[in-house]
Amino acid sequence: MHFLSPLLFLSGLAAGASLQQVTNFGANTSGTKMYIYVPDNIAAKPAVIVAIHYCSGTANAYYTNTPYATLAEKYGFVVIYPESPYSGTCWDVSSKEALTHNGGADSNSIANMVSYTLNKYNGDKSRVFVTGTSSGAMMTNVLAATYPDVFAAGIAYAGVPATCFYTGTVDGWNSTCSQGQLNLSQEYWANAALNAYPGYTGPRPRMRIHHGTADTTLYPQNYYETIKQWTGVFGYSTTPSATYPNTPRSPYTRYVFGPNVEGILGEGITHSIDIFGDADMEWFGFTGSSTTTKTSGPTSTLTTTKTTTTTKSATATPTSGSGGAQYAQCGGIGWTGATTCASPYTCKKMNDCEYILFS
Ligand SMILES: *[C@@H]1O[C@H](CO)[C@@H](O)[C@H](O)[C@H]1NC(C)=O
Ligand SMILES: *[C@@H]1O[C@H](CO)[C@@H](O)[C@H](O)[C@H]1NC(C)=O
Ligand SMILES: *[C@@H]1O[C@H](CO)[C@@H](O)[C@H](O)[C@H]1NC(C)=O
């Protein structure tokens, strides 16, 4: 103890963690900004939580208005607050690139922020989590679909299922989805998630979906469609196996569909939904009995369907004589089409061309 300089000790205490921008986190095609909160009380092998703002929000607003930085001091995890590069600061959850593993859009930049953080802070790869509100909740579902290899669990506050906002344009707005006009099958939504990372067979994030029944920004049908998506991925029924009224508190009800999928529906709650920091800590495994580290793959009943879909895309006709266009498939297991892209694109694994399936 007497070897410690009292001055150093004091300055260490006085420093205090704050939100910091990181400008060198790796490839960043879409220009997404990265902010980080590294707690004074950082764990030796910290977990990482990605906390994603809503449209019109900023990293700083989400840092200020959500409990994650305070909880980081308590539990020692690092928080990444990405910031949208687009005017209006919605996230790109509508382009083909955003909805594809390593597609080069916002979702890809956020995955790169996670890699950077895990390397820099000796993070625990098996405890990387994602949460967000509204557009950030849409991105939470998109990241769970595009990077199931990265995230162990996700919590979406008032979002839409992965791929529901597809418009084929960057940072688009899909009113059919926002207004809850889509009522599609469990199989449709599960395949939409599975096809975001074709060929992936490893573990997938546990998902908890929050929504309000009086939400007129992203209509409550989106809750039911998102539940279909993740119950479909895990092979669960869409009928809850357990129901807990007034949980985490009135007027919310917690629905359990299986160990990896839960819903929390707020009766009469609008798009201004409550964030439940303590419940989040339990879902992410910092408290309570939830199992959160990724130990096994999903027991998906949709493996057959997935294989069928893959086979189908593998026999698709290339869109140009000289090979596939940008974002077209250009190789992979069972692929018999062109393996070069139309000029000026080149066929690369999971990059200029949409993907190459690989084992
Ligand atoms: C990502 O792009 C944003 C906006 O141009 C910039 O502020 C940031 O420094 C970039 N980061 C990296 C790692 O390229
Ligand atoms: C909105 O998304 C749905 C599927 O999620 C799609 O069928 C529809 O064409 C999309 N709308 C636009 C304008 O792209
Ligand atoms: C959605 O579709 C199912 C099956 O076709 C139907 O039973 C259900 O009532 C529909 N839900 C809504 C809200 O339209």
Coordinates of C-alpha atoms and ligand atoms in Angstrom, one line a residue:
M1 CA 0.0 0.0 0.0
H2 CA 2.8 2.4 0.9
F3 CA 4.3 2.1 -2.6
L4 CA 1.2 3.8 -4.1
S5 CA 1.7 7.5 -4.7
P6 CA -1.2 9.2 -2.9
L7 CA -1.2 11.8 -5.7
L8 CA -1.8 9.2 -8.4
F9 CA -4.5 7.5 -6.3
L10 CA -6.3 10.8 -5.8
S11 CA -6.1 11.8 -9.5
G12 CA -7.4 8.3 -10.4
L13 CA -10.4 8.9 -8.3
A14 CA -11.0 12.4 -9.6
A15 CA -10.8 11.4 -13.2
G16 CA -14.3 9.9 -13.6
A17 CA -15.4 8.1 -16.7
S18 CA -17.3 9.9 -19.4
L19 CA -18.6 9.4 -23.0
Q20 CA -15.8 9.4 -25.5
Q21 CA -15.7 9.3 -29.3
V22 CA -13.6 6.6 -31.0
T23 CA -12.5 7.4 -34.5
N24 CA -10.3 4.5 -35.4
F25 CA -12.4 1.4 -34.8
G26 CA -12.0 -0.2 -38.2
A27 CA -13.9 -0.3 -41.5
N28 CA -16.7 2.2 -41.5
T29 CA -18.2 2.3 -45.0
S30 CA -21.4 4.0 -43.9
G31 CA -19.7 6.7 -41.8
T32 CA -21.3 5.5 -38.5
K33 CA -19.9 7.3 -35.4
M34 CA -18.7 5.4 -32.4
Y35 CA -18.9 6.6 -28.8
I36 CA -17.9 4.5 -25.8
Y37 CA -18.4 4.5 -22.0
V38 CA -15.6 2.7 -20.2
P39 CA -16.5 2.6 -16.5
D40 CA -14.0 3.5 -13.8
N41 CA -15.0 0.1 -12.3
I42 CA -14.2 -1.9 -15.5
A43 CA -14.2 -5.7 -15.0
A44 CA -11.0 -7.6 -15.8
K45 CA -12.7 -9.3 -18.8
P46 CA -15.6 -7.0 -19.4
A47 CA -18.9 -7.8 -21.1
V48 CA -19.9 -5.3 -23.8
I49 CA -23.4 -3.7 -24.3
V50 CA -24.2 -1.9 -27.5
A51 CA -26.9 0.7 -26.8
I52 CA -28.6 2.2 -29.8
H53 CA -30.5 5.5 -30.1
Y54 CA -33.9 6.2 -31.7
C55 CA -34.5 8.5 -34.7
S56 CA -33.5 12.1 -33.9
G57 CA -31.4 10.7 -31.1
T58 CA -27.7 10.9 -30.6
A59 CA -25.1 8.8 -28.8
N60 CA -25.0 11.4 -26.1
A61 CA -28.8 11.5 -25.7
Y62 CA -29.0 7.8 -25.3
Y63 CA -26.0 7.8 -22.9
T64 CA -27.8 10.6 -20.8
N65 CA -31.3 9.2 -20.9
T66 CA -30.8 5.5 -20.4
P67 CA -29.5 3.6 -17.3
Y68 CA -26.7 1.7 -19.0
A69 CA -23.7 3.9 -18.1
T70 CA -24.8 3.9 -14.4
L71 CA -25.2 0.1 -14.6
A72 CA -21.8 -0.2 -16.2
E73 CA -20.2 1.3 -13.1
K74 CA -22.1 -1.3 -11.0
Y75 CA -21.4 -4.4 -13.2
G76 CA -18.1 -3.4 -14.9
F77 CA -19.2 -3.7 -18.6
V78 CA -18.3 -1.4 -21.4
V79 CA -21.1 0.4 -23.3
I80 CA -20.8 1.3 -27.0
Y81 CA -23.2 4.0 -28.2
P82 CA -23.1 4.1 -32.0
E83 CA -24.5 7.2 -33.7
S84 CA -26.3 7.2 -37.0
P85 CA -24.6 9.1 -39.9
Y86 CA -27.9 10.1 -41.6
S87 CA -29.8 13.3 -41.4
G88 CA -32.7 12.7 -38.9
T89 CA -30.5 10.0 -37.3
C90 CA -32.6 7.0 -38.1
W91 CA -30.6 3.8 -38.7
D92 CA -30.2 2.1 -42.1
V93 CA -32.3 -1.0 -41.5
S94 CA -33.8 -0.9 -45.0
S95 CA -31.0 -1.6 -47.5
K96 CA -29.9 -5.0 -48.7
E97 CA -26.4 -4.2 -47.4
A98 CA -27.7 -3.4 -43.9
L99 CA -29.6 -6.6 -43.8
T100 CA -26.7 -8.8 -44.8
H101 CA -23.8 -10.1 -42.7
N102 CA -20.7 -8.0 -43.5
G103 CA -22.7 -6.0 -46.0
G104 CA -20.8 -2.8 -45.4
A105 CA -23.7 -0.7 -43.9
D106 CA -24.4 0.6 -40.4
S107 CA -24.9 -2.9 -39.0
N108 CA -21.4 -3.9 -40.3
S109 CA -19.8 -0.7 -38.7
I110 CA -21.4 -1.5 -35.4
A111 CA -20.1 -5.1 -35.5
N112 CA -16.6 -3.6 -36.2
M113 CA -17.0 -1.4 -33.1
V114 CA -17.6 -4.5 -31.0
S115 CA -14.5 -6.2 -32.4
Y116 CA -12.5 -3.1 -31.6
T117 CA -13.8 -2.9 -28.1
L118 CA -13.3 -6.6 -27.3
N119 CA -9.6 -6.3 -28.5
K120 CA -8.9 -3.0 -26.7
Y121 CA -10.4 -3.9 -23.4
N122 CA -9.8 -7.7 -23.3
G123 CA -13.6 -8.1 -23.5
D124 CA -15.5 -11.3 -23.0
K125 CA -16.6 -12.4 -26.5
S126 CA -19.3 -14.7 -25.0
R127 CA -21.0 -11.7 -23.3
V128 CA -21.7 -9.1 -26.0
F129 CA -25.2 -7.7 -25.9
V130 CA -27.4 -5.3 -27.8
T131 CA -30.3 -3.1 -27.0
G132 CA -32.0 -0.1 -28.5
T133 CA -35.2 2.0 -28.7
S134 CA -37.4 2.5 -31.8
S135 CA -35.0 2.7 -34.8
G136 CA -32.4 1.4 -32.4
A137 CA -34.7 -1.5 -31.6
M138 CA -35.0 -2.2 -35.3
M139 CA -31.2 -2.2 -35.5
T140 CA -31.1 -4.6 -32.4
N141 CA -33.2 -7.1 -34.4
V142 CA -31.1 -6.5 -37.5
L143 CA -27.9 -7.1 -35.6
A144 CA -29.3 -10.3 -34.0
A145 CA -30.0 -11.5 -37.5
T146 CA -26.9 -10.4 -39.3
Y147 CA -24.4 -11.0 -36.4
P148 CA -25.7 -14.0 -34.4
D149 CA -22.0 -14.9 -34.0
V150 CA -21.3 -11.7 -32.2
F151 CA -24.3 -11.2 -29.8
A152 CA -25.3 -13.4 -26.9
A153 CA -28.6 -11.6 -26.2
G154 CA -30.7 -8.7 -27.4
I155 CA -33.5 -6.5 -26.0
A156 CA -35.6 -4.5 -28.5
Y157 CA -37.7 -1.6 -27.1
A158 CA -40.5 -0.8 -29.6
G159 CA -39.0 -1.9 -32.9
V160 CA -39.9 -4.0 -35.9
P161 CA -38.6 -7.5 -37.0
A162 CA -35.4 -7.8 -38.9
T163 CA -36.0 -7.1 -42.6
C164 CA -39.5 -5.7 -42.0
F165 CA -38.2 -2.2 -42.9
Y166 CA -36.7 -3.3 -46.2
T167 CA -37.2 -0.8 -49.0
G168 CA -34.1 -1.5 -51.0
T169 CA -32.8 2.0 -50.3
V170 CA -30.4 3.2 -47.6
D171 CA -32.1 4.7 -44.5
G172 CA -35.6 4.2 -46.0
W173 CA -38.9 4.3 -44.2
N174 CA -41.3 1.4 -44.8
S175 CA -44.8 2.5 -43.8
T176 CA -46.3 -0.9 -44.5
C177 CA -44.2 -2.2 -41.8
S178 CA -44.4 0.8 -39.4
Q179 CA -48.2 0.8 -39.6
G180 CA -48.3 -2.9 -38.7
Q181 CA -49.9 -4.0 -42.0
L182 CA -47.8 -7.1 -42.3
N183 CA -49.2 -10.2 -40.8
L184 CA -46.8 -12.9 -42.1
S185 CA -46.0 -16.5 -41.1
Q186 CA -43.6 -17.5 -38.4
E187 CA -41.7 -19.3 -41.1
Y188 CA -41.4 -16.2 -43.2
W189 CA -40.0 -14.1 -40.4
A190 CA -37.6 -16.8 -39.2
N191 CA -36.2 -17.4 -42.7
A192 CA -35.8 -13.6 -43.1
A193 CA -33.5 -13.6 -40.0
L194 CA -31.7 -16.8 -41.0
N195 CA -31.1 -15.5 -44.5
A196 CA -29.3 -12.4 -43.2
Y197 CA -26.3 -14.7 -42.6
P198 CA -26.6 -17.6 -44.9
G199 CA -24.7 -20.8 -43.9
Y200 CA -24.4 -19.8 -40.2
T201 CA -25.2 -22.6 -37.9
G202 CA -23.8 -21.5 -34.6
P203 CA -25.6 -20.2 -31.5
R204 CA -28.0 -17.3 -31.7
P205 CA -28.9 -14.5 -29.3
R206 CA -31.6 -14.8 -26.8
M207 CA -34.2 -12.1 -27.6
R208 CA -36.5 -10.1 -25.4
I209 CA -39.1 -7.9 -27.2
H210 CA -40.8 -4.9 -25.5
H211 CA -43.7 -3.0 -27.1
G212 CA -46.7 -0.9 -26.1
T213 CA -50.2 -1.8 -27.3
A214 CA -51.0 1.9 -28.0
D215 CA -47.9 2.6 -30.1
T216 CA -49.0 4.6 -33.2
T217 CA -45.4 5.2 -34.5
L218 CA -44.5 1.5 -34.9
Y219 CA -47.9 -0.3 -34.5
P220 CA -48.2 -3.1 -32.0
Q221 CA -48.6 -5.7 -34.7
N222 CA -44.8 -5.3 -35.0
Y223 CA -44.5 -6.9 -31.5
Y224 CA -46.4 -10.0 -32.7
E225 CA -44.4 -10.2 -36.0
T226 CA -41.1 -9.9 -34.1
I227 CA -42.2 -12.6 -31.6
K228 CA -42.9 -14.8 -34.7
Q229 CA -39.4 -14.1 -36.0
W230 CA -37.5 -15.2 -32.9
T231 CA -39.8 -18.0 -31.8
G232 CA -39.5 -19.3 -35.4
V233 CA -35.7 -19.2 -35.2
F234 CA -35.6 -21.2 -32.0
G235 CA -38.5 -23.5 -32.9
Y236 CA -40.9 -22.4 -30.2
S237 CA -44.6 -21.9 -30.3
T238 CA -46.0 -18.4 -30.6
T239 CA -48.3 -19.3 -27.6
P240 CA -46.5 -18.3 -24.4
S241 CA -45.6 -21.1 -22.1
A242 CA -45.8 -18.7 -19.1
T243 CA -47.4 -15.3 -18.4
Y244 CA -46.4 -12.9 -15.6
P245 CA -48.8 -10.0 -15.2
N246 CA -47.5 -6.7 -13.7
T247 CA -44.0 -7.6 -14.7
P248 CA -41.6 -5.8 -14.5
R249 CA -44.5 -3.6 -13.2
S250 CA -48.0 -2.6 -14.1
P251 CA -49.2 -2.1 -16.9
Y252 CA -46.6 -4.5 -18.4
T253 CA -47.0 -8.2 -18.8
R254 CA -44.1 -10.6 -19.4
Y255 CA -44.6 -13.5 -21.7
V256 CA -42.2 -16.5 -21.9
F257 CA -42.0 -18.4 -25.1
G258 CA -39.0 -20.5 -24.3
P259 CA -35.6 -20.0 -22.6
N260 CA -34.4 -17.8 -25.4
V261 CA -37.5 -15.6 -26.3
E262 CA -39.6 -13.4 -24.2
G263 CA -42.0 -10.5 -24.8
I264 CA -42.9 -7.6 -22.5
L265 CA -46.1 -5.9 -23.7
G266 CA -47.3 -2.7 -22.1
E267 CA -51.1 -2.3 -22.0
G268 CA -52.0 1.3 -23.1
I269 CA -48.3 2.2 -23.5
T270 CA -47.4 4.4 -26.5
H271 CA -44.1 4.6 -28.4
S272 CA -42.7 6.4 -25.3
I273 CA -41.8 3.1 -23.8
D274 CA -40.1 2.6 -20.4
I275 CA -36.6 1.1 -20.3
F276 CA -36.2 -1.4 -17.5
G277 CA -32.5 -1.4 -16.6
D278 CA -32.7 -4.0 -13.8
A279 CA -34.7 -6.4 -15.9
D280 CA -32.2 -5.9 -18.8
M281 CA -29.4 -6.8 -16.4
E282 CA -31.1 -10.0 -15.6
W283 CA -31.8 -10.9 -19.3
F284 CA -28.1 -10.2 -20.0
G285 CA -27.1 -12.4 -17.1
F286 CA -25.5 -9.8 -14.8
T287 CA -28.0 -10.7 -12.1
G288 CA -30.5 -13.5 -11.4
S289 CA -30.7 -16.9 -12.9
S290 CA -30.8 -16.2 -16.7
T291 CA -28.3 -18.2 -18.7
T292 CA -26.6 -15.8 -21.1
T293 CA -23.3 -17.1 -22.3
K294 CA -23.6 -18.8 -25.6
T295 CA -23.1 -22.5 -25.1
S296 CA -25.1 -24.2 -27.8
G297 CA -26.8 -23.6 -31.1
P298 CA -30.5 -23.1 -31.4
T299 CA -32.8 -26.1 -31.6
S300 CA -34.3 -24.7 -34.8
T301 CA -37.0 -26.6 -36.6
L302 CA -36.4 -24.5 -39.6
T303 CA -33.1 -26.0 -40.7
T304 CA -34.8 -27.8 -43.6
T305 CA -36.5 -24.6 -44.8
K306 CA -33.2 -22.8 -44.6
T307 CA -31.5 -25.4 -46.7
T308 CA -34.2 -25.2 -49.3
T309 CA -33.9 -21.4 -49.5
T310 CA -30.2 -21.6 -49.9
T311 CA -30.6 -24.1 -52.7
K312 CA -33.0 -21.9 -54.4
S313 CA -30.8 -18.8 -54.4
A314 CA -27.9 -21.0 -55.6
T315 CA -29.7 -21.7 -58.8
A316 CA -30.7 -18.1 -59.4
T317 CA -29.8 -16.7 -62.8
P318 CA -27.0 -14.1 -62.7
T319 CA -28.3 -10.7 -63.5
S320 CA -25.8 -9.9 -66.2
G321 CA -23.9 -11.8 -68.9
S322 CA -20.5 -11.2 -67.4
G323 CA -21.6 -12.3 -63.9
G324 CA -23.7 -11.1 -61.0
A325 CA -24.2 -7.4 -60.3
Q326 CA -23.2 -5.7 -57.1
Y327 CA -24.8 -7.4 -54.1
A328 CA -25.5 -10.5 -56.1
Q329 CA -24.3 -13.9 -55.0
C330 CA -21.1 -14.9 -56.6
G331 CA -20.1 -18.2 -55.1
G332 CA -20.6 -20.6 -52.2
I333 CA -21.7 -24.1 -51.4
G334 CA -23.7 -25.6 -54.3
W335 CA -23.3 -22.4 -56.4
T336 CA -23.4 -23.0 -60.1
G337 CA -23.8 -19.4 -61.3
A338 CA -21.3 -16.8 -62.3
T339 CA -18.4 -16.3 -59.9
T340 CA -17.5 -12.8 -61.2
C341 CA -19.4 -9.6 -60.8
A342 CA -20.5 -7.2 -63.6
S343 CA -17.9 -4.5 -64.1
P344 CA -16.7 -2.6 -62.1
Y345 CA -17.5 -4.9 -59.2
T346 CA -15.4 -7.8 -58.1
C347 CA -16.5 -11.0 -56.4
K348 CA -15.3 -11.1 -52.9
K349 CA -16.3 -13.1 -49.9
M350 CA -19.0 -11.2 -48.1
N351 CA -18.2 -7.8 -49.5
D352 CA -18.7 -6.3 -53.0
C353 CA -20.9 -9.2 -53.9
E354 CA -23.5 -9.9 -51.4
Y355 CA -22.1 -13.1 -50.1
I356 CA -20.3 -16.2 -50.7
L357 CA -21.7 -19.1 -48.6
F358 CA -18.9 -20.8 -46.8
S359 CA -18.8 -23.6 -44.3
Ligands
LIG1 C1 -16.6 6.8 -39.3 O1 -17.2 7.9 -40.0 C2 -17.5 9.0 -39.2 C3 -18.2 10.0 -40.1 O2 -17.5 10.3 -41.2 C4 -16.2 9.6 -38.6 O3 -16.6 10.6 -37.7 C5 -15.5 8.5 -37.9 O4 -14.2 9.0 -37.5 C6 -15.3 7.3 -38.8 N1 -14.6 6.3 -38.1 C7 -13.8 5.4 -38.6 C8 -13.2 4.4 -37.8 O5 -13.5 5.4 -39.8
LIG2 C1 -41.9 -2.9 -46.9 O1 -41.5 -4.1 -46.4 C2 -42.3 -5.3 -46.8 C3 -41.7 -6.5 -46.2 O2 -41.2 -6.2 -44.9 C4 -42.2 -5.4 -48.3 O3 -43.1 -6.4 -48.7 C5 -42.7 -4.0 -49.0 O4 -42.5 -4.1 -50.4 C6 -41.8 -2.9 -48.4 N1 -42.2 -1.6 -48.9 C7 -41.4 -0.8 -49.7 C8 -42.0 0.5 -50.0 O5 -40.4 -1.2 -50.1
LIG3 C1 -52.9 -12.7 -38.9 O1 -53.0 -13.9 -39.7 C2 -53.5 -15.0 -38.9 C3 -53.4 -16.2 -39.8 O2 -53.8 -15.9 -41.1 C4 -54.9 -14.7 -38.4 O3 -55.4 -15.8 -37.6 C5 -54.8 -13.5 -37.5 O4 -56.1 -13.1 -37.1 C6 -54.2 -12.3 -38.2 N1 -54.0 -11.2 -37.3 C7 -54.3 -10.0 -37.6 C8 -54.1 -8.9 -36.5 O5 -54.9 -9.6 -38.6

